[in-house]
Amino acid sequence: MAAEPLTALLSRALAESYALMLKSHNYHWNVTGPYFKELHDLFQLQYEELFLAVDEIAEHIRTCGALAPGSLREFAALSQLSEPNATNSDMEMLEDLARSNDAVAATFRAVLRAAEKVGDDGSVDLAVQRVRAHGKAAWMLRASMSRGGAKSEARSAPVTRAPRPPRLAKAKAKPKPKPPTSPLPKQEEAAAIAVQPRSARPGGRPRSGAKASG
Ligand SMILES: [Fe+2]
């Protein structure tokens, strides 16, 4: 069986990259769940990267002298990627995208081997770049999955604090001596003094006109 020509392999890689871009965009729109914002942004990051990549791959196919496929029908016929499913859960979307990235990376590895065989350095360089890009994308997707993800681990990790230095023992302050208190509350004390005859008051003089007893 004859090996798939390099440009045919490149065309398949282009179709799969386009299909993956569309799947990432689909999941960007339809993802739901508690990690919506993070996944919505991650999927956008990836379909934007793919949007630039498909242009580079298509133009590389042109430099190799072949026509670049560029219709949905052609892409559907060339790509072996599964269709996106908008009803997937957020974790199923991550898993699907990670596997699709693995699949596209495998196609680019086939491009790499074919390019090395014919000594096409340009195609080797492109294939190496794409293998690396899909490896990174798959890592980011898997790291975001479930509670095994790096982000979730960081979230659930117990907060460890440095132990507090021992407090310096406060010098025990001597209790202040209390002023002597009257057995009566202040107001009652004043009232008691007011009803006493002056002579009976401490230091008081007998009233004028009052007969001295005795
Ligand atoms: Fe958007």
Coordinates of N, CA and C and ligand atoms in Angstrom, one line a residue:
M1 N 0.9 -1.2 0.0 CA 0.0 0.0 0.0 C 0.9 1.2 0.0
A2 N 0.6 2.1 -1.0 CA 1.5 3.3 -1.1 C 1.2 4.3 0.0
A3 N 2.3 4.9 0.5 CA 2.1 5.9 1.6 C 1.3 7.1 1.1
E4 N 0.6 7.7 2.1 CA -0.2 8.9 1.7 C 0.7 10.0 1.4
P5 N 0.5 10.6 0.2 CA 1.4 11.7 -0.2 C 1.4 12.8 0.9
L6 N 2.5 13.5 0.9 CA 2.7 14.6 2.0 C 1.5 15.6 1.9
T7 N 1.2 16.1 0.7 CA 0.1 17.1 0.6 C -1.2 16.6 1.0
A8 N -1.4 15.3 0.8 CA -2.7 14.7 1.2 C -2.8 14.6 2.7
L9 N -1.6 14.3 3.3 CA -1.5 14.3 4.8 C -1.7 15.7 5.4
L10 N -1.1 16.7 4.7 CA -1.3 18.1 5.1 C -2.7 18.5 5.0
S11 N -3.4 18.1 3.9 CA -4.8 18.4 3.8 C -5.7 17.8 4.9
R12 N -5.4 16.6 5.2 CA -6.1 15.9 6.4 C -5.8 16.7 7.7
A13 N -4.5 17.1 7.9 CA -4.2 17.8 9.1 C -4.9 19.2 9.1
L14 N -5.1 19.8 7.9 CA -5.8 21.1 7.9 C -7.3 20.9 8.2
A15 N -7.9 19.8 7.6 CA -9.3 19.5 7.8 C -9.6 19.2 9.3
E16 N -8.7 18.5 9.9 CA -8.9 18.2 11.4 C -8.6 19.4 12.3
S17 N -7.7 20.2 11.9 CA -7.5 21.4 12.7 C -8.7 22.3 12.6
Y18 N -9.3 22.4 11.4 CA -10.5 23.2 11.2 C -11.7 22.6 12.0
A19 N -11.8 21.3 12.0 CA -12.9 20.7 12.7 C -12.7 20.9 14.2
L20 N -11.4 20.8 14.7 CA -11.2 21.1 16.1 C -11.4 22.5 16.5
M21 N -11.1 23.4 15.6 CA -11.4 24.8 15.8 C -13.0 25.0 16.0
L22 N -13.7 24.4 15.1 CA -15.2 24.5 15.2 C -15.7 23.8 16.5
K23 N -15.1 22.7 16.9 CA -15.6 22.0 18.1 C -15.3 22.9 19.3
S24 N -14.1 23.5 19.3 CA -13.7 24.4 20.5 C -14.6 25.6 20.5
H25 N -15.0 26.1 19.4 CA -15.9 27.3 19.3 C -17.3 26.8 19.8
N26 N -17.8 25.7 19.4 CA -19.0 25.1 19.8 C -19.1 25.0 21.3
Y27 N -18.0 24.5 21.9 CA -18.0 24.3 23.4 C -17.9 25.6 24.1
H28 N -17.2 26.5 23.5 CA -17.1 27.9 24.0 C -18.5 28.5 24.2
W29 N -19.4 28.2 23.2 CA -20.7 28.8 23.3 C -21.6 28.0 24.3
N30 N -21.5 26.7 24.3 CA -22.4 25.8 25.0 C -22.0 25.3 26.3
V31 N -20.8 25.6 26.8 CA -20.4 25.0 28.1 C -21.3 25.7 29.2
T32 N -21.6 24.9 30.2 CA -22.3 25.4 31.4 C -21.6 24.8 32.6
G33 N -22.0 25.3 33.8 CA -21.5 24.7 35.0 C -20.8 25.7 35.9
P34 N -20.3 25.2 37.0 CA -19.6 26.1 38.0 C -18.3 26.7 37.5
Y35 N -17.7 26.1 36.4 CA -16.4 26.6 35.9 C -16.7 27.3 34.6
F36 N -17.9 27.7 34.3 CA -18.3 28.3 33.0 C -17.2 29.3 32.5
K37 N -16.9 30.3 33.3 CA -16.1 31.4 32.9 C -14.7 30.9 32.5
E38 N -14.1 30.1 33.3 CA -12.8 29.6 33.0 C -12.8 28.8 31.8
L39 N -13.7 27.9 31.6 CA -13.8 27.0 30.4 C -14.1 27.8 29.2
H40 N -15.1 28.7 29.3 CA -15.5 29.6 28.2 C -14.2 30.3 27.6
D41 N -13.4 30.8 28.5 CA -12.2 31.6 28.2 C -11.1 30.6 27.6
L42 N -11.0 29.4 28.2 CA -10.0 28.5 27.8 C -10.3 28.0 26.3
F43 N -11.6 27.7 26.1 CA -12.0 27.3 24.7 C -11.7 28.4 23.7
Q44 N -12.0 29.6 24.1 CA -11.8 30.7 23.2 C -10.3 30.9 22.9
L45 N -9.4 30.7 23.9 CA -8.0 30.8 23.7 C -7.6 29.8 22.6
Q46 N -8.2 28.6 22.7 CA -7.8 27.5 21.8 C -8.3 27.7 20.4
Y47 N -9.6 28.1 20.3 CA -10.1 28.2 18.9 C -9.4 29.4 18.2
E48 N -9.0 30.4 19.0 CA -8.3 31.6 18.3 C -6.9 31.1 17.8
E49 N -6.3 30.3 18.6 CA -4.9 29.8 18.2 C -5.1 28.9 17.0
L50 N -6.2 28.1 16.9 CA -6.4 27.3 15.7 C -6.8 28.1 14.5
F51 N -7.5 29.2 14.7 CA -7.8 30.1 13.6 C -6.6 30.6 12.9
L52 N -5.6 30.9 13.6 CA -4.3 31.4 13.0 C -3.6 30.2 12.4
A53 N -3.7 29.0 13.0 CA -2.9 27.9 12.6 C -3.5 27.4 11.2
V54 N -4.8 27.3 11.1 CA -5.4 26.8 9.8 C -4.9 27.6 8.6
D55 N -4.8 28.9 8.8 CA -4.3 29.8 7.7 C -2.9 29.4 7.3
E56 N -2.1 29.2 8.4 CA -0.7 28.9 8.1 C -0.6 27.5 7.4
I57 N -1.4 26.6 7.8 CA -1.3 25.2 7.2 C -1.8 25.3 5.8
A58 N -2.9 26.0 5.5 CA -3.4 26.1 4.2 C -2.4 26.7 3.2
E59 N -1.8 27.8 3.7 CA -0.8 28.5 2.8 C 0.4 27.6 2.6
H60 N 0.7 26.8 3.6 CA 1.9 25.9 3.4 C 1.5 24.9 2.4
I61 N 0.3 24.4 2.3 CA -0.1 23.4 1.3 C 0.0 24.1 -0.1
R62 N -0.3 25.4 -0.2 CA -0.1 26.1 -1.4 C 1.3 26.2 -1.8
T63 N 2.2 26.4 -0.9 CA 3.6 26.5 -1.2 C 4.2 25.1 -1.7
C64 N 3.5 24.1 -1.3 CA 3.9 22.7 -1.7 C 3.3 22.4 -3.1
G65 N 2.5 23.3 -3.6 CA 2.0 23.2 -5.0 C 0.7 22.5 -5.1
A66 N 0.0 22.3 -4.0 CA -1.4 21.7 -4.1 C -2.4 22.7 -3.7
L67 N -3.7 22.4 -4.0 CA -4.8 23.3 -3.7 C -5.2 23.0 -2.2
A68 N -5.5 24.0 -1.5 CA -5.9 23.8 -0.1 C -7.4 23.5 0.0
P69 N -7.8 22.5 0.6 CA -9.3 22.3 0.8 C -9.8 23.4 1.7
G70 N -11.1 23.8 1.4 CA -11.6 25.0 2.1 C -13.1 25.0 2.1
S71 N -13.8 23.9 2.1 CA -15.2 23.9 2.2 C -15.6 22.9 3.3
L72 N -16.8 23.1 3.9 CA -17.2 22.3 5.0 C -17.4 20.8 4.5
R73 N -17.8 20.7 3.2 CA -17.9 19.3 2.7 C -16.6 18.6 2.6
E74 N -15.6 19.3 2.1 CA -14.2 18.8 2.0 C -13.7 18.4 3.4
F75 N -13.9 19.4 4.3 CA -13.3 19.1 5.6 C -14.0 17.9 6.3
A76 N -15.3 17.8 6.1 CA -16.0 16.7 6.7 C -15.5 15.4 6.1
A77 N -15.2 15.4 4.8 CA -14.8 14.2 4.1 C -13.4 13.8 4.6
L78 N -12.5 14.8 4.8 CA -11.1 14.5 5.1 C -10.9 14.2 6.6
S79 N -11.6 14.9 7.5 CA -11.4 14.8 8.9 C -11.9 13.5 9.5
Q80 N -11.2 13.0 10.5 CA -11.6 11.8 11.2 C -12.0 12.1 12.6
L81 N -12.2 13.4 12.9 CA -12.5 13.8 14.3 C -14.0 13.6 14.5
S82 N -14.4 13.3 15.8 CA -15.8 13.1 16.1 C -16.5 14.4 16.1
E83 N -17.8 14.4 15.9 CA -18.6 15.6 15.9 C -18.7 16.2 17.3
P84 N -18.8 17.5 17.4 CA -19.0 18.0 18.8 C -20.5 17.7 19.2
N85 N -20.6 17.6 20.6 CA -22.0 17.4 21.1 C -22.2 18.5 22.1
A86 N -23.1 19.4 21.8 CA -23.4 20.6 22.6 C -24.1 20.2 23.9
T87 N -24.6 19.0 24.0 CA -25.2 18.6 25.3 C -24.3 18.0 26.3
N88 N -23.0 17.9 25.9 CA -22.0 17.3 26.8 C -21.9 18.1 28.1
S89 N -21.5 17.5 29.2 CA -21.2 18.2 30.4 C -19.9 19.0 30.2
D90 N -19.6 19.9 31.1 CA -18.3 20.6 31.0 C -17.1 19.6 31.0
M91 N -17.2 18.6 31.9 CA -16.0 17.7 31.9 C -15.9 16.8 30.7
E92 N -17.1 16.5 30.1 CA -17.1 15.7 28.9 C -16.5 16.5 27.7
M93 N -16.8 17.8 27.7 CA -16.3 18.7 26.7 C -14.7 18.8 26.8
L94 N -14.2 18.9 28.0 CA -12.8 18.9 28.2 C -12.2 17.6 27.7
E95 N -12.8 16.5 28.1 CA -12.3 15.2 27.7 C -12.3 15.0 26.1
D96 N -13.4 15.4 25.5 CA -13.5 15.4 24.1 C -12.5 16.2 23.4
L97 N -12.3 17.4 23.9 CA -11.3 18.3 23.3 C -9.9 17.8 23.5
A98 N -9.6 17.3 24.6 CA -8.3 16.7 24.9 C -8.0 15.6 23.9
R99 N -8.9 14.7 23.7 CA -8.7 13.5 22.8 C -8.6 14.0 21.4
S100 N -9.4 15.0 21.0 CA -9.3 15.5 19.6 C -8.0 16.2 19.4
N101 N -7.4 16.9 20.4 CA -6.1 17.4 20.3 C -5.0 16.3 20.1
D102 N -5.2 15.2 20.8 CA -4.3 14.1 20.7 C -4.4 13.5 19.2
A103 N -5.6 13.5 18.7 CA -5.8 12.9 17.4 C -5.2 13.8 16.3
V104 N -5.3 15.1 16.4 CA -4.7 16.0 15.5 C -3.2 16.0 15.6
A105 N -2.7 15.9 16.8 CA -1.2 15.7 17.0 C -0.7 14.5 16.3
A106 N -1.5 13.4 16.4 CA -1.1 12.1 15.7 C -1.0 12.3 14.2
T107 N -2.0 13.1 13.7 CA -1.9 13.3 12.2 C -0.7 14.2 11.8
F108 N -0.4 15.1 12.7 CA 0.8 15.9 12.4 C 2.1 15.1 12.6
R109 N 2.1 14.1 13.4 CA 3.3 13.2 13.5 C 3.4 12.5 12.2
A110 N 2.3 12.1 11.6 CA 2.4 11.4 10.3 C 3.0 12.3 9.3
V111 N 2.5 13.6 9.3 CA 3.1 14.6 8.4 C 4.6 14.7 8.6
L112 N 5.0 14.8 9.9 CA 6.4 14.9 10.2 C 7.2 13.7 9.7
R113 N 6.8 12.5 9.8 CA 7.5 11.4 9.3 C 7.6 11.4 7.8
A114 N 6.5 11.8 7.1 CA 6.5 11.9 5.7 C 7.4 13.0 5.2
A115 N 7.4 14.1 5.9 CA 8.2 15.2 5.5 C 9.7 14.9 5.7
E116 N 10.0 14.2 6.8 CA 11.4 13.8 7.0 C 11.9 12.9 5.9
K117 N 11.0 12.0 5.4 CA 11.4 11.0 4.4 C 11.8 11.7 3.1
V118 N 11.1 12.8 2.8 CA 11.4 13.5 1.5 C 12.3 14.7 1.7
G119 N 12.7 14.9 3.0 CA 13.6 16.0 3.2 C 12.9 17.4 3.1
D120 N 11.7 17.5 3.4 CA 10.9 18.8 3.3 C 11.0 19.5 4.7
D121 N 12.0 20.3 4.8 CA 12.3 21.0 6.1 C 11.1 21.9 6.5
G122 N 10.5 22.5 5.6 CA 9.4 23.5 5.9 C 8.2 22.7 6.5
S123 N 7.9 21.5 5.9 CA 6.8 20.7 6.5 C 7.2 20.1 7.8
V124 N 8.5 19.8 7.9 CA 9.0 19.2 9.2 C 8.8 20.3 10.3
D125 N 9.2 21.5 10.0 CA 9.1 22.6 11.0 C 7.6 22.9 11.4
L126 N 6.7 22.9 10.4 CA 5.3 23.2 10.6 C 4.7 22.1 11.5
A127 N 5.1 20.8 11.1 CA 4.5 19.7 11.9 C 5.0 19.7 13.3
V128 N 6.3 20.0 13.5 CA 6.8 20.0 14.9 C 6.1 21.1 15.7
Q129 N 5.9 22.3 15.1 CA 5.1 23.3 15.8 C 3.7 22.9 16.2
R130 N 3.1 22.2 15.3 CA 1.7 21.8 15.6 C 1.6 20.7 16.6
V131 N 2.6 19.8 16.6 CA 2.6 18.7 17.6 C 2.7 19.3 18.9
R132 N 3.6 20.3 19.0 CA 3.8 21.0 20.3 C 2.6 21.7 20.8
A133 N 2.0 22.5 19.8 CA 0.8 23.2 20.2 C -0.4 22.3 20.7
H134 N -0.6 21.2 20.0 CA -1.7 20.3 20.4 C -1.3 19.6 21.7
G135 N -0.1 19.3 22.0 CA 0.3 18.8 23.2 C 0.1 19.7 24.4
K136 N 0.4 21.0 24.2 CA 0.1 22.0 25.2 C -1.4 22.2 25.4
A137 N -2.2 22.2 24.3 CA -3.6 22.4 24.5 C -4.2 21.2 25.3
A138 N -3.8 20.0 24.9 CA -4.3 18.8 25.6 C -4.0 18.8 27.1
W139 N -2.8 19.3 27.4 CA -2.3 19.4 28.8 C -3.2 20.4 29.6
M140 N -3.5 21.6 29.0 CA -4.3 22.6 29.6 C -5.7 22.1 29.9
L141 N -6.2 21.3 28.9 CA -7.6 20.8 29.0 C -7.7 19.8 30.2
R142 N -6.7 18.9 30.2 CA -6.7 17.8 31.2 C -6.4 18.4 32.6
A143 N -5.6 19.4 32.7 CA -5.3 20.1 34.0 C -6.5 20.7 34.5
S144 N -7.5 21.1 33.7 CA -8.7 21.7 34.1 C -9.8 20.7 34.4
M145 N -9.6 19.5 34.3 CA -10.6 18.5 34.5 C -10.8 18.0 35.9
S146 N -12.1 18.0 36.3 CA -12.5 17.4 37.6 C -11.7 17.9 38.7
R147 N -11.7 17.1 39.8 CA -10.9 17.6 41.0 C -9.5 17.2 41.0
G148 N -9.1 16.4 39.9 CA -7.7 16.1 39.8 C -6.9 17.2 39.2
G149 N -7.6 18.2 38.7 CA -6.9 19.3 38.0 C -6.1 20.2 38.9
A150 N -5.1 20.7 38.3 CA -4.1 21.5 39.1 C -4.9 22.7 39.8
K151 N -5.8 23.3 39.1 CA -6.5 24.5 39.7 C -7.3 24.0 40.9
S152 N -8.0 22.9 40.7 CA -8.9 22.4 41.8 C -8.1 22.0 43.0
E153 N -6.9 21.4 42.7 CA -6.0 21.0 43.8 C -5.6 22.2 44.6
A154 N -5.3 23.3 43.9 CA -4.9 24.5 44.6 C -6.1 25.0 45.4
R155 N -7.3 24.9 44.8 CA -8.5 25.3 45.6 C -8.7 24.6 46.9
S156 N -8.5 23.2 46.8 CA -8.9 22.4 47.9 C -7.8 22.2 48.9
A157 N -6.6 22.7 48.5 CA -5.4 22.5 49.4 C -5.6 23.3 50.7
P158 N -5.3 22.6 51.8 CA -5.5 23.4 53.1 C -4.6 24.5 53.2
V159 N -5.1 25.6 53.8 CA -4.2 26.8 53.9 C -3.3 26.6 55.1
T160 N -2.0 26.6 54.8 CA -1.0 26.4 55.9 C -0.4 27.8 56.2
R161 N -0.4 28.1 57.5 CA 0.1 29.3 57.9 C 1.4 29.1 58.8
A162 N 2.3 30.0 58.7 CA 3.5 29.9 59.5 C 3.1 29.9 61.0
P163 N 3.7 29.1 61.9 CA 3.3 29.2 63.3 C 3.6 30.5 63.9
R164 N 2.7 31.0 64.7 CA 2.9 32.3 65.4 C 4.0 32.2 66.4
P165 N 4.8 33.3 66.4 CA 5.8 33.3 67.5 C 5.1 33.4 68.8
P166 N 5.8 32.7 69.9 CA 5.1 32.7 71.2 C 5.0 34.2 71.7
R167 N 3.8 34.5 72.2 CA 3.6 35.9 72.7 C 4.5 36.1 73.9
L168 N 5.0 37.3 74.0 CA 5.8 37.7 75.1 C 4.9 37.8 76.3
A169 N 5.3 37.2 77.4 CA 4.4 37.3 78.6 C 4.4 38.7 79.1
K170 N 3.1 39.2 79.2 CA 3.0 40.6 79.7 C 3.3 40.7 81.2
A171 N 4.1 41.8 81.5 CA 4.4 42.0 82.9 C 3.1 42.2 83.7
K172 N 2.9 41.5 84.7 CA 1.7 41.6 85.5 C 1.6 43.0 86.2
A173 N 0.7 43.8 85.7 CA 0.5 45.1 86.3 C 0.0 45.0 87.7
K174 N 0.6 45.8 88.6 CA 0.1 45.8 90.0 C -1.3 46.4 90.1
P175 N -2.2 45.8 90.8 CA -3.6 46.4 90.9 C -3.5 47.7 91.6
K176 N -4.2 48.7 91.0 CA -4.2 50.0 91.6 C -5.0 50.0 92.9
P177 N -4.5 50.6 94.0 CA -5.3 50.7 95.2 C -6.6 51.4 95.0
K178 N -7.7 50.8 95.5 CA -9.0 51.5 95.3 C -9.2 52.5 96.4
P179 N -9.8 53.7 96.1 CA -10.1 54.7 97.1 C -11.1 54.2 98.1
P180 N -11.0 54.6 99.4 CA -11.9 54.1 100.3 C -13.3 54.5 100.0
T181 N -14.2 53.6 100.1 CA -15.6 53.9 99.7 C -16.5 53.9 100.9
S182 N -17.5 54.8 100.7 CA -18.6 54.9 101.8 C -19.5 53.7 101.7
P183 N -20.0 53.1 102.8 CA -20.9 52.0 102.7 C -22.2 52.4 102.0
L184 N -22.4 53.7 101.9 CA -23.7 54.2 101.2 C -23.3 54.7 99.8
P185 N -24.2 54.5 98.9 CA -24.0 55.1 97.5 C -23.9 56.6 97.7
K186 N -23.2 57.2 96.7 CA -22.9 58.7 96.9 C -24.2 59.5 97.1
Q187 N -25.2 59.3 96.3 CA -26.4 60.1 96.5 C -27.1 59.9 97.8
E188 N -27.1 58.7 98.3 CA -27.8 58.4 99.6 C -26.9 59.1 100.7
E189 N -25.6 59.0 100.5 CA -24.7 59.6 101.5 C -25.0 61.1 101.6
A190 N -25.2 61.8 100.5 CA -25.4 63.2 100.5 C -26.8 63.5 101.2
A191 N -27.8 62.7 100.8 CA -29.1 62.9 101.4 C -29.1 62.7 102.9
A192 N -28.3 61.7 103.4 CA -28.2 61.4 104.8 C -27.6 62.6 105.5
I193 N -26.6 63.2 104.9 CA -25.9 64.4 105.5 C -26.9 65.5 105.6
A194 N -27.7 65.7 104.5 CA -28.7 66.9 104.5 C -29.7 66.8 105.6
V195 N -30.2 65.6 106.0 CA -31.3 65.5 107.0 C -30.7 65.6 108.4
Q196 N -29.4 65.5 108.6 CA -28.8 65.5 109.9 C -28.8 67.0 110.4
P197 N -29.1 67.3 111.7 CA -28.8 68.6 112.2 C -27.4 69.0 112.1
R198 N -27.2 70.3 111.9 CA -25.8 70.8 111.6 C -24.8 70.3 112.6
S199 N -25.4 70.4 113.9 CA -24.5 70.0 115.0 C -24.0 68.6 114.9
A200 N -24.9 67.8 114.3 CA -24.6 66.4 114.2 C -23.7 66.0 113.1
R201 N -23.6 67.1 112.2 CA -22.7 66.8 111.0 C -21.3 66.8 111.5
P202 N -20.4 66.1 110.8 CA -19.0 66.1 111.2 C -18.5 67.5 111.1
G203 N -17.9 68.1 112.2 CA -17.3 69.4 112.2 C -18.4 70.5 112.3
G204 N -19.7 70.2 112.6 CA -20.8 71.2 112.5 C -20.9 71.9 113.9
R205 N -21.5 73.2 113.8 CA -21.7 74.0 115.0 C -23.2 73.9 115.4
P206 N -23.4 74.1 116.7 CA -24.9 74.1 117.1 C -25.6 75.3 116.5
R207 N -26.9 75.1 116.1 CA -27.7 76.2 115.5 C -27.9 77.3 116.5
S208 N -27.9 78.6 116.1 CA -28.1 79.7 117.0 C -29.5 79.6 117.5
G209 N -29.7 79.9 118.8 CA -31.0 79.8 119.4 C -31.3 78.5 120.0
A210 N -30.5 77.5 119.6 CA -30.8 76.2 120.1 C -30.2 76.1 121.5
K211 N -31.1 75.5 122.4 CA -30.6 75.4 123.8 C -29.6 74.3 123.9
A212 N -28.6 74.7 124.7 CA -27.6 73.7 124.9 C -28.1 72.7 125.9
S213 N -28.0 71.6 125.6 CA -28.5 70.5 126.6 C -27.5 70.4 127.7
G214 N -28.0 69.9 128.8 CA -27.1 69.6 129.9 C -27.2 70.6 131.0
Ligands
FE1 FE -17.3 34.4 22.4

